[in-house]
mmCIF file of C-alpha atoms and ligand atoms in Angstrom:
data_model
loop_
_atom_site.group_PDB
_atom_site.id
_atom_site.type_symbol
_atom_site.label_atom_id
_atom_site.label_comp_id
_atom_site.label_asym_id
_atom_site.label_seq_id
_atom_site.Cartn_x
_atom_site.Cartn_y
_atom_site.Cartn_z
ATOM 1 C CA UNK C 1 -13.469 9.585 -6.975
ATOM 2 C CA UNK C 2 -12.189 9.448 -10.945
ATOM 3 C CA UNK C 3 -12.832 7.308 -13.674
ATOM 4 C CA UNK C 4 -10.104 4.819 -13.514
ATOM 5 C CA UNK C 5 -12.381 1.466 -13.515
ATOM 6 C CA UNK C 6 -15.593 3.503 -15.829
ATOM 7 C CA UNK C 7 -16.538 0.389 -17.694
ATOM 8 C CA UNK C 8 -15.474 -2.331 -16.234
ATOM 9 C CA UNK C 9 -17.044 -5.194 -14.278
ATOM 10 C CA UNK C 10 -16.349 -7.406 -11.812
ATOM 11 C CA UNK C 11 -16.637 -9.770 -8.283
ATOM 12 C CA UNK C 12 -16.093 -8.922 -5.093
ATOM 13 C CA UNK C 13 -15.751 -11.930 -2.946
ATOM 14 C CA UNK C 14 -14.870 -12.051 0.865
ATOM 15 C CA UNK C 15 -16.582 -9.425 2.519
ATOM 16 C CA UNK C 16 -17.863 -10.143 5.735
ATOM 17 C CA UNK C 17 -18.343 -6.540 7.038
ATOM 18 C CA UNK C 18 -16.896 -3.143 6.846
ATOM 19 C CA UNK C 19 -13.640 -4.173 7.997
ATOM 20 C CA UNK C 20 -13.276 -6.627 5.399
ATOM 21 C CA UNK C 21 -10.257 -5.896 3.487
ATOM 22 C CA UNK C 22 -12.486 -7.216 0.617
ATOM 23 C CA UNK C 23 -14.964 -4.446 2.109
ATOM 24 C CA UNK C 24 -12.027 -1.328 1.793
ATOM 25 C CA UNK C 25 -11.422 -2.542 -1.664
ATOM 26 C CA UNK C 26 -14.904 -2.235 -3.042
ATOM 27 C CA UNK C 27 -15.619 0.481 -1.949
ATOM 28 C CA UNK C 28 -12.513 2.147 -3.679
ATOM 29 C CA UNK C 29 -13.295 -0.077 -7.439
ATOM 30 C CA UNK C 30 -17.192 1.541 -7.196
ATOM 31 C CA UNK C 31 -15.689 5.345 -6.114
ATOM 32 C CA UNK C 32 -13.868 4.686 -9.781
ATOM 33 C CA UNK C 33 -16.548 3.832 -11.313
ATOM 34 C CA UNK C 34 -16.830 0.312 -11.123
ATOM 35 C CA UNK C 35 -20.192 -2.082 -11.268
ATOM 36 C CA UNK C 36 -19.668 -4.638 -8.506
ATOM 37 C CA UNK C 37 -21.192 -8.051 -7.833
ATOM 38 C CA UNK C 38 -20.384 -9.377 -4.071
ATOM 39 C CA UNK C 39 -20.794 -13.159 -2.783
ATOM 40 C CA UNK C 40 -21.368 -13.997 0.624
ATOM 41 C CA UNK C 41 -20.672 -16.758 2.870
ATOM 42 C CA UNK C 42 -23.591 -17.960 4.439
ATOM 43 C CA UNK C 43 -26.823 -16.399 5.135
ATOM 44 C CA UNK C 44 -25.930 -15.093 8.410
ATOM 45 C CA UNK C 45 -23.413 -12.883 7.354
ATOM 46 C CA UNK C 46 -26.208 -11.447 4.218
ATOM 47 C CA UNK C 47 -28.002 -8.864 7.171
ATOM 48 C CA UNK C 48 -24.038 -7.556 6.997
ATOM 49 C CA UNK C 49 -23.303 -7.539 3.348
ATOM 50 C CA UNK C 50 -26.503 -6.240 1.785
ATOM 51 C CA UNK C 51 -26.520 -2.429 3.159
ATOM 52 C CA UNK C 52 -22.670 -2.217 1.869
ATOM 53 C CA UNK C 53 -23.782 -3.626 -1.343
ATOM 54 C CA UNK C 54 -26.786 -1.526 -2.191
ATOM 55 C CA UNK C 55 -24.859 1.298 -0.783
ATOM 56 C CA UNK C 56 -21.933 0.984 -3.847
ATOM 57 C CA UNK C 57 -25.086 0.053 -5.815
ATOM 58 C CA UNK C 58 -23.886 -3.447 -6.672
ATOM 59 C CA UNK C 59 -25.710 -5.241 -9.986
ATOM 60 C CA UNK C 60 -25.653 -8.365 -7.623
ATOM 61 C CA UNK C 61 -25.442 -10.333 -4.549
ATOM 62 C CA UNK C 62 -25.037 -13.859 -4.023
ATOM 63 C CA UNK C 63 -24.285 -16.550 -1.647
ATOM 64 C CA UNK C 64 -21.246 -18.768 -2.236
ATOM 65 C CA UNK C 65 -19.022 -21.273 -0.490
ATOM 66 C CA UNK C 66 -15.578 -21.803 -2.129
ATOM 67 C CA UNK C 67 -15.677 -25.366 -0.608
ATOM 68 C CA UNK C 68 -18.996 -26.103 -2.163
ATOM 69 C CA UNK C 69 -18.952 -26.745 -5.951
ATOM 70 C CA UNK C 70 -22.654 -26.636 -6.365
ATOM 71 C CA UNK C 71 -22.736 -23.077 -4.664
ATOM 72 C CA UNK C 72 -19.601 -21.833 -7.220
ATOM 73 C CA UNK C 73 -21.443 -23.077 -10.166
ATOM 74 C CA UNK C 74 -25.009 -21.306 -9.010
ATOM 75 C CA UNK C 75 -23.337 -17.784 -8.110
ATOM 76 C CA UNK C 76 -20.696 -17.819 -11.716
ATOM 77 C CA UNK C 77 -24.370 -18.882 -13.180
ATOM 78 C CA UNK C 78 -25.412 -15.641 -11.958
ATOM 79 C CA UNK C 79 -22.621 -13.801 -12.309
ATOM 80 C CA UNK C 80 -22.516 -14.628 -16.407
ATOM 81 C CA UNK C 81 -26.430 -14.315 -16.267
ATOM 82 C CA UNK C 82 -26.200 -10.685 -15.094
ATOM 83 C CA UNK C 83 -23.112 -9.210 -16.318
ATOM 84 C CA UNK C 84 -22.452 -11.710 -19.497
ATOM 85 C CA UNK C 85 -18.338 -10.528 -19.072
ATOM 86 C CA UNK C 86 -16.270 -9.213 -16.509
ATOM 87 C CA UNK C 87 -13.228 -7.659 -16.132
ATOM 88 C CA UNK C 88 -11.968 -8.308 -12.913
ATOM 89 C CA UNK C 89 -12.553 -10.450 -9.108
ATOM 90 C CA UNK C 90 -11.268 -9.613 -6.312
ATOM 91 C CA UNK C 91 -10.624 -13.356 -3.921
ATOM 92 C CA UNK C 92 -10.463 -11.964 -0.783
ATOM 93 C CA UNK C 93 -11.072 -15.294 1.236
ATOM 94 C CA UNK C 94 -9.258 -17.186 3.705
ATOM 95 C CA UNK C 95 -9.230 -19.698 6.783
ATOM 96 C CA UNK C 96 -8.272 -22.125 8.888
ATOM 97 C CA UNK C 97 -9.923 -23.655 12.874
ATOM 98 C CA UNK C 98 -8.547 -21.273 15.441
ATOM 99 C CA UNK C 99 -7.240 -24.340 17.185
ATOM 100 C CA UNK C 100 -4.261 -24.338 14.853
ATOM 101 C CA UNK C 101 -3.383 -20.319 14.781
ATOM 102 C CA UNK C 102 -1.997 -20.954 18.097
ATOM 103 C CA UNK C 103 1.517 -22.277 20.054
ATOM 104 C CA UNK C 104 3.167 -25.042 18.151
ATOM 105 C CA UNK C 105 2.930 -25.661 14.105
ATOM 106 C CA UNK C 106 4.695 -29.276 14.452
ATOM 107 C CA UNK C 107 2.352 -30.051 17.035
ATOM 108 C CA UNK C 108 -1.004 -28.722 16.832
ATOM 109 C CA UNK C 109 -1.383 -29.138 12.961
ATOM 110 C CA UNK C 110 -4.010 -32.230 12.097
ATOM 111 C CA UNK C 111 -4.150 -33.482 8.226
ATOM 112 C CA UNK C 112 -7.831 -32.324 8.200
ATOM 113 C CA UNK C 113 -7.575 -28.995 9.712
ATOM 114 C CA UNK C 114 -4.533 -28.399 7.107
ATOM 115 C CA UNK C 115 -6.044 -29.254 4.048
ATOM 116 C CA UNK C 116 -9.505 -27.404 5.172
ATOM 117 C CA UNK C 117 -7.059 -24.451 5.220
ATOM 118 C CA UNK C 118 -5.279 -25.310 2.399
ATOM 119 C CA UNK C 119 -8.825 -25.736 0.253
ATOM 120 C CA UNK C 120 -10.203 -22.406 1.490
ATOM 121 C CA UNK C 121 -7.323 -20.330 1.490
ATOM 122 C CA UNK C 122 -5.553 -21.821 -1.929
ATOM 123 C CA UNK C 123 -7.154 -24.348 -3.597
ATOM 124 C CA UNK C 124 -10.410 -21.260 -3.846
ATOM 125 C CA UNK C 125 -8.038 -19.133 -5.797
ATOM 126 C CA UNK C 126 -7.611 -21.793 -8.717
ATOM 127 C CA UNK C 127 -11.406 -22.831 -8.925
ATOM 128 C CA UNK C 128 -12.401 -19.175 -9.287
ATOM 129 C CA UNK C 129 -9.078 -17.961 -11.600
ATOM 130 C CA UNK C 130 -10.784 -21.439 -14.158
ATOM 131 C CA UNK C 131 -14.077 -20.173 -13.454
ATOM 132 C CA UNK C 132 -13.193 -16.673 -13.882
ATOM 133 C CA UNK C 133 -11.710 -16.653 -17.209
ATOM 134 C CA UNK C 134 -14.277 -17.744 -18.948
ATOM 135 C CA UNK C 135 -16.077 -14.826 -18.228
ATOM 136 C CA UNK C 136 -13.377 -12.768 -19.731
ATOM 137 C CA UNK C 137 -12.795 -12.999 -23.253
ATOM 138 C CA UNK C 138 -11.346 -9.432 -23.546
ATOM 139 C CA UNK C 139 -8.560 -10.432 -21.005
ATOM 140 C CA UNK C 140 -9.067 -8.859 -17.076
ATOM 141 C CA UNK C 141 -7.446 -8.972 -13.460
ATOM 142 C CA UNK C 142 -7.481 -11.420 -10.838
ATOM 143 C CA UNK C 143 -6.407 -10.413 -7.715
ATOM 144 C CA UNK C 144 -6.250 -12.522 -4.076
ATOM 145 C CA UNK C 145 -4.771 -11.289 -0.823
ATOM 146 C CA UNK C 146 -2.348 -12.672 1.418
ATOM 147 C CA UNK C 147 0.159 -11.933 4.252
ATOM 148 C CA UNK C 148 4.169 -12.238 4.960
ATOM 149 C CA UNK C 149 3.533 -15.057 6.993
ATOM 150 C CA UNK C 150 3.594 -16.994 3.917
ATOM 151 C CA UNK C 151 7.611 -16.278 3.579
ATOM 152 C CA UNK C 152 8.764 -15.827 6.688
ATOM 153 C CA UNK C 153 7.872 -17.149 10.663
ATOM 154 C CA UNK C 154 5.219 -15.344 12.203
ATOM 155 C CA UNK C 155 4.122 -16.686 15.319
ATOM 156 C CA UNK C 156 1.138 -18.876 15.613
ATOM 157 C CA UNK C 157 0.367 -17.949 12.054
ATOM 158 C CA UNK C 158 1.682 -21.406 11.578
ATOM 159 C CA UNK C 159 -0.948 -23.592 9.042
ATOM 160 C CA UNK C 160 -2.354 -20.136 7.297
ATOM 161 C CA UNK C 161 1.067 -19.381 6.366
ATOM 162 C CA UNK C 162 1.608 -22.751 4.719
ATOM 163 C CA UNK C 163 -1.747 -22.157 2.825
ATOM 164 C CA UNK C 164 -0.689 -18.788 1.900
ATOM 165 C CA UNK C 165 2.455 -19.869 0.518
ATOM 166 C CA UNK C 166 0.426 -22.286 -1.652
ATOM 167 C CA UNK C 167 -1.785 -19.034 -2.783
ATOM 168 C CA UNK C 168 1.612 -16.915 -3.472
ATOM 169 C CA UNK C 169 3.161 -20.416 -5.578
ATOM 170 C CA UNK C 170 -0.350 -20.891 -7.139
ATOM 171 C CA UNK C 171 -0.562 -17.144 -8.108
ATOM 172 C CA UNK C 172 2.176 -17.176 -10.699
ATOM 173 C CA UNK C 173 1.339 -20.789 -11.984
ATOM 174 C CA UNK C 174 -2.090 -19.019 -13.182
ATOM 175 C CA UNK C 175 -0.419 -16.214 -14.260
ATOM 176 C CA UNK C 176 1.618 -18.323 -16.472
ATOM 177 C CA UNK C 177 -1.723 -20.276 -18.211
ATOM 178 C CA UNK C 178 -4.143 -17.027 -18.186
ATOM 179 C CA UNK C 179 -1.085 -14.571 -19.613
ATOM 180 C CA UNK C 180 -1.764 -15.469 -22.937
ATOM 181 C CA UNK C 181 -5.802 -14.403 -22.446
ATOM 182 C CA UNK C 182 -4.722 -11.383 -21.273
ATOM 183 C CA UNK C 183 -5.725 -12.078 -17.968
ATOM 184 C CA UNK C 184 -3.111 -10.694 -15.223
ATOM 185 C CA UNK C 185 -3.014 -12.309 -11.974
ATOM 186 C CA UNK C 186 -1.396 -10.905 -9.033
ATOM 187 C CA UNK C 187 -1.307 -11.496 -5.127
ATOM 188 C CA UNK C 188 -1.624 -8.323 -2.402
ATOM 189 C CA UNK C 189 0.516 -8.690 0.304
ATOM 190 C CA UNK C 190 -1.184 -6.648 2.952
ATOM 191 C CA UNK C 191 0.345 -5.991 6.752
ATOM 192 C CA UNK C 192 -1.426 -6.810 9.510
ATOM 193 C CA UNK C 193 -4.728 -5.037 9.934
ATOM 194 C CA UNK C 194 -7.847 -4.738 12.166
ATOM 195 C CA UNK C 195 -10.146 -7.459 10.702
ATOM 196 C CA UNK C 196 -12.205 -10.635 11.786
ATOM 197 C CA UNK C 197 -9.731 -12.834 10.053
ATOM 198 C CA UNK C 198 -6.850 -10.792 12.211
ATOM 199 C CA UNK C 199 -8.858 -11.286 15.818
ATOM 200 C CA UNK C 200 -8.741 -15.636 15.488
ATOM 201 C CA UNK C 201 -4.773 -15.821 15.463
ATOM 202 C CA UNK C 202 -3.870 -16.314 18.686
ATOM 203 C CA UNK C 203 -2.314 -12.379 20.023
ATOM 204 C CA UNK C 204 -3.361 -11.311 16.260
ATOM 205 C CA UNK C 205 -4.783 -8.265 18.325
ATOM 206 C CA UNK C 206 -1.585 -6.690 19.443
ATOM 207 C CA UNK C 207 0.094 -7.922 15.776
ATOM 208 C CA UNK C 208 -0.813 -4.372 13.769
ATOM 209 C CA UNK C 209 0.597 -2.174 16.241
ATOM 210 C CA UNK C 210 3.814 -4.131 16.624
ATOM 211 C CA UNK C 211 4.279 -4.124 13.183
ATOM 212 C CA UNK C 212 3.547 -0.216 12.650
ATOM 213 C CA UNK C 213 6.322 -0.191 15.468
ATOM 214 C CA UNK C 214 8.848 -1.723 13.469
ATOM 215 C CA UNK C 215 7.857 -1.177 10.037
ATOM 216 C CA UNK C 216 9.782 1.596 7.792
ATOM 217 C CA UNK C 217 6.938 3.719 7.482
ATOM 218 C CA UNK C 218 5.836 3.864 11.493
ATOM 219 C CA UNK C 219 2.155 3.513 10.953
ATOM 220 C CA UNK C 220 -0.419 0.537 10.680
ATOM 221 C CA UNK C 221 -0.902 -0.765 7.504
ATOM 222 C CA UNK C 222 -3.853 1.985 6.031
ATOM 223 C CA UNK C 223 -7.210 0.258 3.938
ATOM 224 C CA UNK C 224 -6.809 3.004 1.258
ATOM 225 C CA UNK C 225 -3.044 2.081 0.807
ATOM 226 C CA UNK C 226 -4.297 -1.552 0.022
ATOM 227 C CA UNK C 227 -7.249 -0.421 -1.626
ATOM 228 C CA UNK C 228 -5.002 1.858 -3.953
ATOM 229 C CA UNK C 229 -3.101 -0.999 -5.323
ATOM 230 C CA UNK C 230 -5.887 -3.351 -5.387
ATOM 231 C CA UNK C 231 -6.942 -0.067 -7.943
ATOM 232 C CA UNK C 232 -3.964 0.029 -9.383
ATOM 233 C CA UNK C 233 -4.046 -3.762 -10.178
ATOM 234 C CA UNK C 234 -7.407 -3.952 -11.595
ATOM 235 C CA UNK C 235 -7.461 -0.751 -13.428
ATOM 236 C CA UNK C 236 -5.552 -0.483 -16.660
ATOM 237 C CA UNK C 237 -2.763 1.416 -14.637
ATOM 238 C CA UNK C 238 -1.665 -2.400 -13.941
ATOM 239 C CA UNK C 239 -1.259 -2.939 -17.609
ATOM 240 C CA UNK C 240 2.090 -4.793 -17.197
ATOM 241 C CA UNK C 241 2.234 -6.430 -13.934
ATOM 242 C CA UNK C 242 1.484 -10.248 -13.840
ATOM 243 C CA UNK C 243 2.331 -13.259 -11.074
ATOM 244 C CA UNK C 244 3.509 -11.037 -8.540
ATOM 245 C CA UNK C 245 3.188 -10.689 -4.830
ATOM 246 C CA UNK C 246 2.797 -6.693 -4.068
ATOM 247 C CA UNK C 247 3.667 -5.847 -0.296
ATOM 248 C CA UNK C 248 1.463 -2.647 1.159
ATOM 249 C CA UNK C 249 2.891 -3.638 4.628
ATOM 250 C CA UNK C 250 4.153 -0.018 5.234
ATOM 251 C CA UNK C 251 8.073 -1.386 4.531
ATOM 252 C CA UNK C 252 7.397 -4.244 6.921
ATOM 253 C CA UNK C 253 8.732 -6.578 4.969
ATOM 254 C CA UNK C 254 11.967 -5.439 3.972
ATOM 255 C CA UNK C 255 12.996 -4.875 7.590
ATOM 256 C CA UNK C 256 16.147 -7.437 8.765
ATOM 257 C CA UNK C 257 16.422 -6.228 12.354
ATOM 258 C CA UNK C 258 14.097 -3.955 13.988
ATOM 259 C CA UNK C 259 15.825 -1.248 15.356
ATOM 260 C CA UNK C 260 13.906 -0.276 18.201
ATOM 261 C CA UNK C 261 13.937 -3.601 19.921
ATOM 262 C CA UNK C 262 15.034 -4.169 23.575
ATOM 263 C CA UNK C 263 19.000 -5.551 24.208
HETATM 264 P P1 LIG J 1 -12.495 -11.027 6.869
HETATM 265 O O1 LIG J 1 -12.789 -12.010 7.938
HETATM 266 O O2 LIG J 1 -13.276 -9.782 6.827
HETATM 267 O O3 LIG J 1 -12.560 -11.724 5.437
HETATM 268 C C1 LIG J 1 -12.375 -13.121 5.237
HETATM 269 C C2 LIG J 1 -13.509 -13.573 4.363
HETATM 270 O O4 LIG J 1 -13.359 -14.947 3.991
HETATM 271 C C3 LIG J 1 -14.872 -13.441 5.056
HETATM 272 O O5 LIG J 1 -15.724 -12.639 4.286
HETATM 273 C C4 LIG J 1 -15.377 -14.880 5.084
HETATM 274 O O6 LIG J 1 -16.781 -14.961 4.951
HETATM 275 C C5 LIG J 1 -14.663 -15.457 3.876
HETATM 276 N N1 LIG J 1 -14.679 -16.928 3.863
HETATM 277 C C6 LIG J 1 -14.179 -17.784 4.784
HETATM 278 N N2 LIG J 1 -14.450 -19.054 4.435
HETATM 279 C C7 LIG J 1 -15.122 -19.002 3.249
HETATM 280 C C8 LIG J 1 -15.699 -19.972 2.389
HETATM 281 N N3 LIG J 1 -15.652 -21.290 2.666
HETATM 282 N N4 LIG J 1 -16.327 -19.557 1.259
HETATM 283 C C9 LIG J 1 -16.414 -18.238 0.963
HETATM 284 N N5 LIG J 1 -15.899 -17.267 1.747
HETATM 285 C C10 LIG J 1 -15.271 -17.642 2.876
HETATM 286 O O7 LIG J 1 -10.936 -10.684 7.089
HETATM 287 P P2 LIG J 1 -9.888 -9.959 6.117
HETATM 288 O O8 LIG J 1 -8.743 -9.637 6.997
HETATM 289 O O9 LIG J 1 -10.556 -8.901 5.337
HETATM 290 O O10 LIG J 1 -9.422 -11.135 5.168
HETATM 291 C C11 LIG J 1 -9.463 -11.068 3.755
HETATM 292 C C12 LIG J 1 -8.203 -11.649 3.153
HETATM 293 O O11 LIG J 1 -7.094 -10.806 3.487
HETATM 294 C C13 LIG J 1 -7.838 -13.039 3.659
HETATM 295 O O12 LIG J 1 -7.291 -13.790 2.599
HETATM 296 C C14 LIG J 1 -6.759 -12.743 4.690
HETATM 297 O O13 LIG J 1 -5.918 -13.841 4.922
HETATM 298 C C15 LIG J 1 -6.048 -11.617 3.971
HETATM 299 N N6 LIG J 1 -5.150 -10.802 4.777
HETATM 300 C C16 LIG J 1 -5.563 -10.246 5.954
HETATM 301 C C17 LIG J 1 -4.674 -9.490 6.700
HETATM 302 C C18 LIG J 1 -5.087 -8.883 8.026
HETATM 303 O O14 LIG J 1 -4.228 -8.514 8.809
HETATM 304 N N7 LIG J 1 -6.359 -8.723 8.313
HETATM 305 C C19 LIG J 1 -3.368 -9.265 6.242
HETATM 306 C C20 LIG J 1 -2.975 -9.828 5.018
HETATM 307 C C21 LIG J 1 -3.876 -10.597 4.304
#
């Protein structure tokens, strides 16, 4: 615990339950000091949500649909009802049908199930970085969260990894129109780790402890180490840092040829 986000507001959105990376990352923002507001999806998922709210004794809690513009506009109506200004969100969202996180890209990709993913996983960023900054007049910290599969092949990651390239691309192009609000927008490139999201690509299960194997750092991808830059990002320790894509994949990124592998 410290004092690094004392003052400062913001919106969590994308947690689902306590694995939720969106989940980790609250939880570290309120141990600063933060006051949180969380959306939902859905009401299902609320009986999940609420006891992690009210335990980081979040200001609010609301339902919201990124594909639904009549849900954005009643939850930022809350959100500027309740709070007035914020400082920071954190866009923690993401999907695509299960049908396509499997076998072949070329073949198994349908225009509809691509641009559902494409709407949730990108297009959600860009609604809520407009919506966002007109909440924050003093300048603030947007923040979204995506994966490697984005720049390189990562099988049957296929369609989300087009969609996260989109968020990555999308990332600096808001950078570039918020920068001169202040507002500093950056993308978290976290390794693969033991979520929902993580259990509907097809062998997604097995995908953390392969990577730990051939990561430079041989261990999975840790919550606080992507909850400590999601800190450092939204805190005024980020100061400086605008459009970029951080990795906290535990080096698995910068590795060419793993050295460990069979042959
Ligand atoms: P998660 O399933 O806990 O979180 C995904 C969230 O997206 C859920 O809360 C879900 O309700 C929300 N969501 C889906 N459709 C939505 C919609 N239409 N409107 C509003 N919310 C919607 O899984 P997670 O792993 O914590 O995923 C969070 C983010 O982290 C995603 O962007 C994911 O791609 C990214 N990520 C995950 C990993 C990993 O290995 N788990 C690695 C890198 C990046």
């Amino acid at each position: 615990t410290g004092d690094l986000m004392k003052g400062k507001k913001g919106l969590i959105m994308g947690v689902a339950n306590s694995s939720s990376i969106a989940w980790g990352i609250a939880s570290q923002l309120a141990a600063q000091g933060a006051e949180l507001a969380f959306t939902y999806l859905g009401e299902s998922l609320e009986r999940r949500v609420r006891p992690l709210a009210e335990s980081v004794g979040a200001k609010l809690l609301i339902p919201a649909d990124v594909t639904d513009d009549a849900s954005m506009d009643a939850a930022f109506a809350e959100l500027e009802k309740t709070f007035g200004t914020i400082d920071f969100v954190v866009h923690s969202v993401a999907f695509a049908n299960k049908d396509e996180l499997k076998g072949s890209f070329v073949d198994n990709t349908t225009r509809d199930s691509f641009l559902l993913a494409m709407n949730i996983s990108a297009f959600s960023f860009v609604d809520v970085s407009k919506r966002a900054a007109k909440l924050m007049p003093n300048g603030g910290s947007l923040i979204t969260l995506t994966y490697l599969g984005s720049e390189r092949v990562i099988p049957n990651y296929n369609t989300m990894g087009v969609a996260k390239a989109a968020l990555e691309a999308a990332t600096r192009y808001i950078a570039r129109d918020l920068g001169p609000k202040n507002i500093r927008v950056n993308a978290i490139s976290a390794g693969a780790m033991r979520t929902l999201s993580l259990a509907g690509i097809s062998g997604g299960r097995g995908l953390h402890s392969k990577s730990a194997r051939f990561s430079l750092i041989k261990e999975e991808t840790s919550m606080e180490g992507v909850a400590g830059a999601a800190l450092w990002l939204c805190s005024d320790l980020g100061r400086s840092t605008t459009g970029e894509v951080v990795h906290v994949d535990a080096g698995f990124h910068a590795v060419g040829l793993p050295e460990d592998i069979e042959g």
